[in-house]
PDB file of C-alpha atoms in Angstrom:
ATOM      1  CA  MET A 285      94.454  96.812  99.600  1.00  0.00           C
ATOM      2  CA  ILE A 286      91.457  95.896  97.436  1.00  0.00           C
ATOM      3  CA  ASN A 287      90.814  92.367  96.122  1.00  0.00           C
ATOM      4  CA  GLY A 288      94.294  91.415  97.279  1.00  0.00           C
ATOM      5  CA  LYS A 289      95.916  94.173  95.217  1.00  0.00           C
ATOM      6  CA  ARG A 290      98.350  96.624  96.772  1.00  0.00           C
ATOM      7  CA  ILE A 291      97.448 100.253  96.185  1.00  0.00           C
ATOM      8  CA  ALA A 292      99.986 103.040  95.870  1.00  0.00           C
ATOM      9  CA  VAL A 293      99.236 106.744  95.737  1.00  0.00           C
ATOM     10  CA  VAL A 294     101.883 108.815  94.014  1.00  0.00           C
ATOM     11  CA  MET A 295     102.089 112.593  94.273  1.00  0.00           C
ATOM     12  CA  PRO A 296     104.167 114.567  91.764  1.00  0.00           C
ATOM     13  CA  ALA A 297     104.930 117.736  93.690  1.00  0.00           C
ATOM     14  CA  TYR A 298     106.388 121.187  93.169  1.00  0.00           C
ATOM     15  CA  ASN A 299     106.012 123.854  95.854  1.00  0.00           C
ATOM     16  CA  ALA A 300     103.058 122.035  97.450  1.00  0.00           C
ATOM     17  CA  GLU A 301     103.873 122.853 101.074  1.00  0.00           C
ATOM     18  CA  LYS A 302     100.609 124.742 101.736  1.00  0.00           C
ATOM     19  CA  THR A 303      98.253 121.993 100.576  1.00  0.00           C
ATOM     20  CA  LEU A 304     100.185 118.763 101.071  1.00  0.00           C
ATOM     21  CA  GLU A 305      98.984 117.984 104.578  1.00  0.00           C
ATOM     22  CA  MET A 306      95.300 118.382 103.597  1.00  0.00           C
ATOM     23  CA  THR A 307      95.854 115.992 100.718  1.00  0.00           C
ATOM     24  CA  VAL A 308      97.661 113.321 102.743  1.00  0.00           C
ATOM     25  CA  ARG A 309      95.159 113.488 105.629  1.00  0.00           C
ATOM     26  CA  GLU A 310      92.308 112.574 103.274  1.00  0.00           C
ATOM     27  CA  LEU A 311      93.998 109.480 101.846  1.00  0.00           C
ATOM     28  CA  SER A 312      92.172 106.275 102.725  1.00  0.00           C
ATOM     29  CA  ASP A 313      93.569 103.602 105.027  1.00  0.00           C
ATOM     30  CA  LEU A 314      93.159 101.255 102.043  1.00  0.00           C
ATOM     31  CA  VAL A 315      96.251 102.864 100.525  1.00  0.00           C
ATOM     32  CA  ASP A 316      99.281 100.648 101.157  1.00  0.00           C
ATOM     33  CA  ILE A 317     102.013 102.895  99.779  1.00  0.00           C
ATOM     34  CA  LYS A 318     102.295 106.687  99.723  1.00  0.00           C
ATOM     35  CA  ILE A 319     105.003 108.209  97.522  1.00  0.00           C
ATOM     36  CA  LEU A 320     105.845 111.846  96.827  1.00  0.00           C
ATOM     37  CA  VAL A 321     108.395 113.006  94.271  1.00  0.00           C
ATOM     38  CA  ASP A 322     109.519 116.576  94.815  1.00  0.00           C
ATOM     39  CA  ASP A 323     110.702 118.218  91.595  1.00  0.00           C
ATOM     40  CA  SER A 324     113.298 120.380  93.375  1.00  0.00           C
ATOM     41  CA  SER A 325     110.811 122.664  95.117  1.00  0.00           C
ATOM     42  CA  LYS A 326     111.814 125.995  96.594  1.00  0.00           C
ATOM     43  CA  ASP A 327     109.693 125.495  99.712  1.00  0.00           C
ATOM     44  CA  GLN A 328     109.537 122.803 102.409  1.00  0.00           C
ATOM     45  CA  THR A 329     107.452 120.283 100.439  1.00  0.00           C
ATOM     46  CA  ALA A 330     109.960 117.433 100.838  1.00  0.00           C
ATOM     47  CA  ALA A 331     110.519 117.989 104.552  1.00  0.00           C
ATOM     48  CA  MET A 332     106.785 118.118 105.248  1.00  0.00           C
ATOM     49  CA  SER A 333     106.203 114.999 103.152  1.00  0.00           C
ATOM     50  CA  LYS A 334     108.700 113.070 105.205  1.00  0.00           C
ATOM     51  CA  GLN A 335     107.144 114.321 108.452  1.00  0.00           C
ATOM     52  CA  LEU A 336     103.775 113.033 107.257  1.00  0.00           C
ATOM     53  CA  GLY A 337     105.222 109.554 106.814  1.00  0.00           C
ATOM     54  CA  VAL A 338     105.254 109.607 103.023  1.00  0.00           C
ATOM     55  CA  HIS A 339     108.040 107.881 101.085  1.00  0.00           C
ATOM     56  CA  THR A 340     109.775 110.936  99.675  1.00  0.00           C
ATOM     57  CA  PHE A 341     112.096 111.320  96.689  1.00  0.00           C
ATOM     58  CA  VAL A 342     113.708 114.584  95.609  1.00  0.00           C
ATOM     59  CA  HIS A 343     114.931 115.454  92.129  1.00  0.00           C
ATOM     60  CA  ASP A 344     118.309 117.126  91.970  1.00  0.00           C
ATOM     61  CA  SER A 345     116.864 119.691  89.547  1.00  0.00           C
ATOM     62  CA  ASN A 346     113.496 120.899  88.272  1.00  0.00           C
ATOM     63  CA  TYR A 347     112.995 118.405  85.442  1.00  0.00           C
ATOM     64  CA  GLY A 348     109.302 118.978  84.784  1.00  0.00           C
ATOM     65  CA  TYR A 349     105.922 117.409  85.467  1.00  0.00           C
ATOM     66  CA  GLY A 350     106.303 114.560  82.993  1.00  0.00           C
ATOM     67  CA  ARG A 351     109.603 113.311  84.286  1.00  0.00           C
ATOM     68  CA  ASN A 352     108.323 113.675  87.828  1.00  0.00           C
ATOM     69  CA  GLN A 353     105.626 111.151  86.970  1.00  0.00           C
ATOM     70  CA  GLN A 354     108.209 108.793  85.489  1.00  0.00           C
ATOM     71  CA  THR A 355     109.930 108.700  88.871  1.00  0.00           C
ATOM     72  CA  CYS A 356     106.593 108.295  90.679  1.00  0.00           C
ATOM     73  CA  TYR A 357     105.609 105.253  88.659  1.00  0.00           C
ATOM     74  CA  ARG A 358     109.024 103.631  88.750  1.00  0.00           C
ATOM     75  CA  GLU A 359     109.176 103.885  92.540  1.00  0.00           C
ATOM     76  CA  ALA A 360     105.592 102.650  92.941  1.00  0.00           C
ATOM     77  CA  LEU A 361     106.287  99.576  90.814  1.00  0.00           C
ATOM     78  CA  ALA A 362     109.537  98.961  92.672  1.00  0.00           C
ATOM     79  CA  ALA A 363     107.578  99.076  95.945  1.00  0.00           C
ATOM     80  CA  GLY A 364     105.278  96.296  94.728  1.00  0.00           C
ATOM     81  CA  ALA A 365     102.156  98.265  93.817  1.00  0.00           C
ATOM     82  CA  ASP A 366      99.464  96.506  91.775  1.00  0.00           C
ATOM     83  CA  ILE A 367      97.394  99.672  91.350  1.00  0.00           C
ATOM     84  CA  VAL A 368      98.829 103.184  91.198  1.00  0.00           C
ATOM     85  CA  VAL A 369      96.725 106.305  91.702  1.00  0.00           C
ATOM     86  CA  MET A 370      98.191 109.708  90.895  1.00  0.00           C
ATOM     87  CA  VAL A 371      96.931 112.487  93.149  1.00  0.00           C
ATOM     88  CA  HIS A 372      98.094 116.075  92.793  1.00  0.00           C
ATOM     89  CA  PRO A 373      99.079 117.331  96.258  1.00  0.00           C
ATOM     90  CA  ASP A 374      97.637 120.790  95.536  1.00  0.00           C
ATOM     91  CA  TYR A 375      94.207 119.631  96.815  1.00  0.00           C
ATOM     92  CA  GLN A 376      92.429 120.552  93.597  1.00  0.00           C
ATOM     93  CA  TYR A 377      91.006 117.014  93.430  1.00  0.00           C
ATOM     94  CA  THR A 378      89.592 115.190  96.447  1.00  0.00           C
ATOM     95  CA  PRO A 379      91.696 112.210  97.590  1.00  0.00           C
ATOM     96  CA  LEU A 380      88.478 110.679  98.983  1.00  0.00           C
ATOM     97  CA  LEU A 381      87.850 109.165  95.544  1.00  0.00           C
ATOM     98  CA  VAL A 382      91.054 107.093  95.583  1.00  0.00           C
ATOM     99  CA  PRO A 383      89.334 103.886  96.839  1.00  0.00           C
ATOM    100  CA  ALA A 384      86.607 104.162  94.185  1.00  0.00           C
ATOM    101  CA  MET A 385      89.131 104.649  91.395  1.00  0.00           C
ATOM    102  CA  ALA A 386      91.378 101.869  92.672  1.00  0.00           C
ATOM    103  CA  GLY A 387      88.346  99.594  92.954  1.00  0.00           C
ATOM    104  CA  MET A 388      87.528 100.105  89.280  1.00  0.00           C
ATOM    105  CA  ILE A 389      91.040  98.900  88.439  1.00  0.00           C
ATOM    106  CA  ALA A 390      90.927  96.061  90.988  1.00  0.00           C
ATOM    107  CA  SER A 391      87.703  94.772  89.406  1.00  0.00           C
ATOM    108  CA  GLY A 392      89.681  93.891  86.285  1.00  0.00           C
ATOM    109  CA  VAL A 393      87.267  95.864  84.102  1.00  0.00           C
ATOM    110  CA  TYR A 394      89.529  98.890  83.535  1.00  0.00           C
ATOM    111  CA  ASP A 395      93.273  99.440  83.122  1.00  0.00           C
ATOM    112  CA  MET A 396      93.128 103.231  83.467  1.00  0.00           C
ATOM    113  CA  VAL A 397      90.583 105.368  85.303  1.00  0.00           C
ATOM    114  CA  LEU A 398      90.265 109.122  84.832  1.00  0.00           C
ATOM    115  CA  ALA A 399      88.563 111.380  87.391  1.00  0.00           C
ATOM    116  CA  SER A 400      86.552 113.671  85.146  1.00  0.00           C
ATOM    117  CA  ARG A 401      85.727 117.245  86.103  1.00  0.00           C
ATOM    118  CA  ILE A 402      83.243 117.399  83.228  1.00  0.00           C
ATOM    119  CA  LEU A 403      80.996 114.476  84.215  1.00  0.00           C
ATOM    120  CA  GLY A 404      78.351 115.868  86.542  1.00  0.00           C
ATOM    121  CA  GLY A 405      78.891 119.406  85.258  1.00  0.00           C
ATOM    122  CA  GLY A 406      80.971 120.572  88.211  1.00  0.00           C
ATOM    123  CA  ALA A 407      83.945 122.112  86.419  1.00  0.00           C
ATOM    124  CA  LEU A 408      82.672 125.676  86.148  1.00  0.00           C
ATOM    125  CA  ARG A 409      81.010 125.517  89.578  1.00  0.00           C
ATOM    126  CA  GLY A 410      84.354 124.478  91.013  1.00  0.00           C
ATOM    127  CA  GLY A 411      85.993 127.578  89.584  1.00  0.00           C
ATOM    128  CA  MET A 412      87.540 126.346  86.336  1.00  0.00           C
ATOM    129  CA  PRO A 413      88.286 129.452  84.223  1.00  0.00           C
ATOM    130  CA  PHE A 414      85.846 129.707  81.332  1.00  0.00           C
ATOM    131  CA  TYR A 415      88.588 129.760  78.679  1.00  0.00           C
ATOM    132  CA  LYS A 416      90.026 126.527  80.112  1.00  0.00           C
ATOM    133  CA  TYR A 417      86.599 124.939  80.035  1.00  0.00           C
ATOM    134  CA  VAL A 418      86.179 125.886  76.368  1.00  0.00           C
ATOM    135  CA  PHE A 419      89.688 124.604  75.529  1.00  0.00           C
ATOM    136  CA  ASN A 420      88.922 121.380  77.400  1.00  0.00           C
ATOM    137  CA  ARG A 421      85.692 120.724  75.525  1.00  0.00           C
ATOM    138  CA  CYS A 422      87.133 121.541  72.099  1.00  0.00           C
ATOM    139  CA  LEU A 423      90.289 119.469  72.561  1.00  0.00           C
ATOM    140  CA  THR A 424      88.291 116.565  73.973  1.00  0.00           C
ATOM    141  CA  ALA A 425      85.921 116.550  70.993  1.00  0.00           C
ATOM    142  CA  PHE A 426      88.915 116.653  68.634  1.00  0.00           C
ATOM    143  CA  GLN A 427      90.633 113.731  70.332  1.00  0.00           C
ATOM    144  CA  ASN A 428      87.484 111.639  70.594  1.00  0.00           C
ATOM    145  CA  LEU A 429      87.098 111.981  66.836  1.00  0.00           C
ATOM    146  CA  PHE A 430      90.653 111.014  65.902  1.00  0.00           C
ATOM    147  CA  LEU A 431      91.429 108.477  68.652  1.00  0.00           C
ATOM    148  CA  GLY A 432      88.132 106.680  68.137  1.00  0.00           C
ATOM    149  CA  VAL A 433      87.072 106.665  71.785  1.00  0.00           C
ATOM    150  CA  LYS A 434      84.512 108.654  73.751  1.00  0.00           C
ATOM    151  CA  LEU A 435      85.782 110.271  76.932  1.00  0.00           C
ATOM    152  CA  SER A 436      84.329 113.275  78.734  1.00  0.00           C
ATOM    153  CA  GLU A 437      87.809 114.786  79.143  1.00  0.00           C
ATOM    154  CA  TYR A 438      91.473 113.977  78.556  1.00  0.00           C
ATOM    155  CA  HIS A 439      93.031 116.639  80.753  1.00  0.00           C
ATOM    156  CA  THR A 440      92.438 115.646  84.358  1.00  0.00           C
ATOM    157  CA  GLY A 441      95.439 115.160  86.620  1.00  0.00           C
ATOM    158  CA  PHE A 442      93.702 112.590  88.843  1.00  0.00           C
ATOM    159  CA  ARG A 443      94.233 109.089  87.412  1.00  0.00           C
ATOM    160  CA  ALA A 444      94.543 105.426  88.352  1.00  0.00           C
ATOM    161  CA  PHE A 445      96.524 102.739  86.530  1.00  0.00           C
ATOM    162  CA  SER A 446      97.013  99.000  86.619  1.00  0.00           C
ATOM    163  CA  ARG A 447     100.518  97.645  87.045  1.00  0.00           C
ATOM    164  CA  GLN A 448     100.264  95.938  83.663  1.00  0.00           C
ATOM    165  CA  LEU A 449      99.540  99.239  81.931  1.00  0.00           C
ATOM    166  CA  LEU A 450     102.479 101.013  83.588  1.00  0.00           C
ATOM    167  CA  GLU A 451     104.821  98.169  82.678  1.00  0.00           C
ATOM    168  CA  THR A 452     103.608  98.154  79.070  1.00  0.00           C
ATOM    169  CA  LEU A 453     103.419 101.796  78.004  1.00  0.00           C
ATOM    170  CA  PRO A 454     106.735 103.292  76.807  1.00  0.00           C
ATOM    171  CA  ILE A 455     106.245 106.396  78.935  1.00  0.00           C
ATOM    172  CA  LEU A 456     109.950 107.222  78.987  1.00  0.00           C
ATOM    173  CA  GLU A 457     109.409 108.319  75.382  1.00  0.00           C
ATOM    174  CA  ASN A 458     106.970 111.016  76.500  1.00  0.00           C
ATOM    175  CA  SER A 459     107.417 114.730  77.157  1.00  0.00           C
ATOM    176  CA  ASP A 460     108.855 116.071  80.395  1.00  0.00           C
ATOM    177  CA  ASP A 461     106.138 118.733  80.352  1.00  0.00           C
ATOM    178  CA  PHE A 462     102.375 118.770  80.988  1.00  0.00           C
ATOM    179  CA  VAL A 463     101.437 117.092  77.699  1.00  0.00           C
ATOM    180  CA  PHE A 464     102.859 113.890  79.236  1.00  0.00           C
ATOM    181  CA  ASP A 465      99.377 113.215  80.661  1.00  0.00           C
ATOM    182  CA  ASN A 466      97.755 113.407  77.250  1.00  0.00           C
ATOM    183  CA  GLN A 467     100.424 111.250  75.646  1.00  0.00           C
ATOM    184  CA  MET A 468      99.733 108.499  78.205  1.00  0.00           C
ATOM    185  CA  ILE A 469      96.070 108.376  77.210  1.00  0.00           C
ATOM    186  CA  ALA A 470      96.958 108.191  73.518  1.00  0.00           C
ATOM    187  CA  GLN A 471      99.385 105.367  74.307  1.00  0.00           C
ATOM    188  CA  ALA A 472      96.735 103.506  76.327  1.00  0.00           C
ATOM    189  CA  VAL A 473      94.363 103.718  73.359  1.00  0.00           C
ATOM    190  CA  MET A 474      97.096 102.600  70.944  1.00  0.00           C
ATOM    191  CA  PHE A 475      97.909  99.549  73.077  1.00  0.00           C
ATOM    192  CA  GLY A 476      94.269  98.562  73.523  1.00  0.00           C
ATOM    193  CA  PHE A 477      93.845  99.218  77.252  1.00  0.00           C
ATOM    194  CA  HIS A 478      90.391  99.869  78.695  1.00  0.00           C
ATOM    195  CA  ILE A 479      89.771 103.374  80.051  1.00  0.00           C
ATOM    196  CA  GLY A 480      87.012 104.218  82.536  1.00  0.00           C
ATOM    197  CA  GLU A 481      85.880 107.502  84.057  1.00  0.00           C
ATOM    198  CA  ILE A 482      84.425 108.673  87.360  1.00  0.00           C
ATOM    199  CA  SER A 483      82.871 112.022  88.176  1.00  0.00           C
ATOM    200  CA  CYS A 484      85.079 114.226  90.342  1.00  0.00           C
ATOM    201  CA  PRO A 485      84.478 117.676  91.856  1.00  0.00           C
ATOM    202  CA  THR A 486      87.304 120.153  91.475  1.00  0.00           C
ATOM    203  CA  LYS A 487      88.441 123.224  93.387  1.00  0.00           C
ATOM    204  CA  TYR A 488      90.317 126.191  91.960  1.00  0.00           C
ATOM    205  CA  PHE A 489      91.927 128.453  94.547  1.00  0.00           C
ATOM    206  CA  GLU A 490      95.101 130.453  95.004  1.00  0.00           C
ATOM    207  CA  GLU A 491      97.252 127.618  96.354  1.00  0.00           C
ATOM    208  CA  ALA A 492      96.113 125.087  93.750  1.00  0.00           C
ATOM    209  CA  SER A 493      98.565 124.711  90.869  1.00  0.00           C
ATOM    210  CA  SER A 494      97.286 125.826  87.490  1.00  0.00           C
ATOM    211  CA  ILE A 495      99.067 126.734  84.289  1.00  0.00           C
ATOM    212  CA  ASN A 496      98.547 130.226  82.878  1.00  0.00           C
ATOM    213  CA  PHE A 497      97.031 131.176  79.529  1.00  0.00           C
ATOM    214  CA  LYS A 498     100.343 130.975  77.654  1.00  0.00           C
ATOM    215  CA  ARG A 499     101.148 127.531  79.016  1.00  0.00           C
ATOM    216  CA  SER A 500      97.563 126.435  78.333  1.00  0.00           C
ATOM    217  CA  VAL A 501      98.004 127.363  74.667  1.00  0.00           C
ATOM    218  CA  GLU A 502     101.317 125.496  74.533  1.00  0.00           C
ATOM    219  CA  TYR A 503      99.622 122.488  76.116  1.00  0.00           C
ATOM    220  CA  GLY A 504      96.785 122.674  73.599  1.00  0.00           C
ATOM    221  CA  ILE A 505      99.253 122.686  70.713  1.00  0.00           C
ATOM    222  CA  GLY A 506     100.947 119.680  72.288  1.00  0.00           C
ATOM    223  CA  VAL A 507      97.603 117.853  72.498  1.00  0.00           C
ATOM    224  CA  LEU A 508      96.949 118.495  68.807  1.00  0.00           C
ATOM    225  CA  GLY A 509     100.451 117.238  67.996  1.00  0.00           C
ATOM    226  CA  THR A 510      99.959 114.123  70.112  1.00  0.00           C
ATOM    227  CA  THR A 511      96.702 113.339  68.339  1.00  0.00           C
ATOM    228  CA  MET A 512      98.078 113.837  64.845  1.00  0.00           C
ATOM    229  CA  SER A 513     101.187 111.796  65.623  1.00  0.00           C
ATOM    230  CA  TYR A 514      98.940 108.989  66.915  1.00  0.00           C
ATOM    231  CA  VAL A 515      97.009 109.008  63.648  1.00  0.00           C
ATOM    232  CA  ALA A 516     100.173 109.184  61.522  1.00  0.00           C
ATOM    233  CA  HIS A 517     101.814 106.310  63.413  1.00  0.00           C
ATOM    234  CA  LYS A 518      98.700 104.153  63.205  1.00  0.00           C
ATOM    235  CA  MET A 519      98.465 104.769  59.453  1.00  0.00           C
ATOM    236  CA  GLY A 520     102.147 103.891  58.989  1.00  0.00           C
ATOM    237  CA  VAL A 521     103.063 107.365  57.737  1.00  0.00           C
ATOM    238  CA  ILE A 522     105.680 107.777  60.480  1.00  0.00           C
ATOM    239  CA  HIS A 523     107.109 105.558  63.194  1.00  0.00           C
ATOM    240  CA  LEU A 524     107.315 106.851  66.759  1.00  0.00           C
ATOM    241  CA  ALA A 525     108.959 105.066  69.678  1.00  0.00           C
ATOM    242  CA  ARG A 526     106.200 106.543  71.871  1.00  0.00           C
ATOM    243  CA  PHE A 527     103.709 104.172  70.244  1.00  0.00           C
ATOM    244  CA  ASP A 528     106.083 101.231  69.772  1.00  0.00           C
ATOM    245  CA  ALA A 529     106.037  98.248  72.126  1.00  0.00           C
ATOM    246  CA  ASN A 530     109.841  98.347  72.128  1.00  0.00           C
ATOM    247  CA  GLY A 531     109.973 101.957  73.358  1.00  0.00           C
ATOM    248  CA  ARG A 532     111.625 102.751  76.674  1.00  0.00           C
ATOM    249  CA  LYS A 533     109.556 101.700  79.662  1.00  0.00           C
ATOM    250  CA  VAL A 534     109.532 102.899  83.225  1.00  0.00           C
ATOM    251  CA  ASP A 535     110.826  99.612  84.635  1.00  0.00           C
ATOM    252  CA  GLN A 536     114.056 100.025  82.690  1.00  0.00           C
ATOM    253  CA  GLU A 537     117.128 101.767  84.084  1.00  0.00           C
ATOM    254  CA  PHE A 538     116.767 105.374  83.061  1.00  0.00           C
ATOM    255  CA  TYR A 539     117.409 108.649  84.867  1.00  0.00           C
ATOM    256  CA  SER A 540     118.339 106.420  87.788  1.00  0.00           C
ATOM    257  CA  GLU A 541     120.621 108.924  89.467  1.00  0.00           C
ATOM    258  CA  TYR A 542     118.613 112.140  89.450  1.00  0.00           C
ATOM    259  CA  ALA A 543     116.221 111.336  92.324  1.00  0.00           C
ATOM    260  CA  ARG A 544     117.315 110.659  95.868  1.00  0.00           C
ATOM    261  CA  ARG A 545     115.251 109.362  98.736  1.00  0.00           C
ATOM    262  CA  ILE A 546     115.137 111.372 101.944  1.00  0.00           C
TER     263      ILE A 546
END
């Protein structure tokens, strides 16, 4: 708890058995709630999560990274979290930064905090493939131009959110796939939330999850589409529920039967 605010860490997981314990062991005692949502893994991720004392939910099918996050945030809000930090359980990002990120939200200055691999210049040193680094920089420059903000990167999977942001953004209108992350940032900009960044080292190794070149290209196309749809909606050319205050929100009843607690 920081400044009287309850902190939840949520972990969207798929086949994370080999790295989950390292991730959980590094979580600060300041964390009040630990939640893992297993997207129907083929290994023992869910069983290990439960053994580690984490509140564990299991999808009845492999629905995808985006919908996994929807469950994570719904359960965190239901558990009374004021601040929610998403940590990938593949140990690519250090959980030691959770208190710092949560503190930036608890200060009231920021509504969303992104742990940037680009700030500090550690991405390539940490093993990020060169083509991913180039994609990251190009897509970030493109989005900064059209979204009218200035972030060092949009593509990190280590993020913190205020409760107000999660209750406001219509994230149930977003993709079930990896571009979900990027759509959330575009929504946060559309709704006027304040976004901060913190430098974060990263580690690329065999057990850490990472999408291949083909999926990276698909993600990049999705980022371009997200950006252009943001611009078109803001200009009134099209209307998208994703950027509408009346769009479906995570606190509404939706997909309520596809995750079970173990």
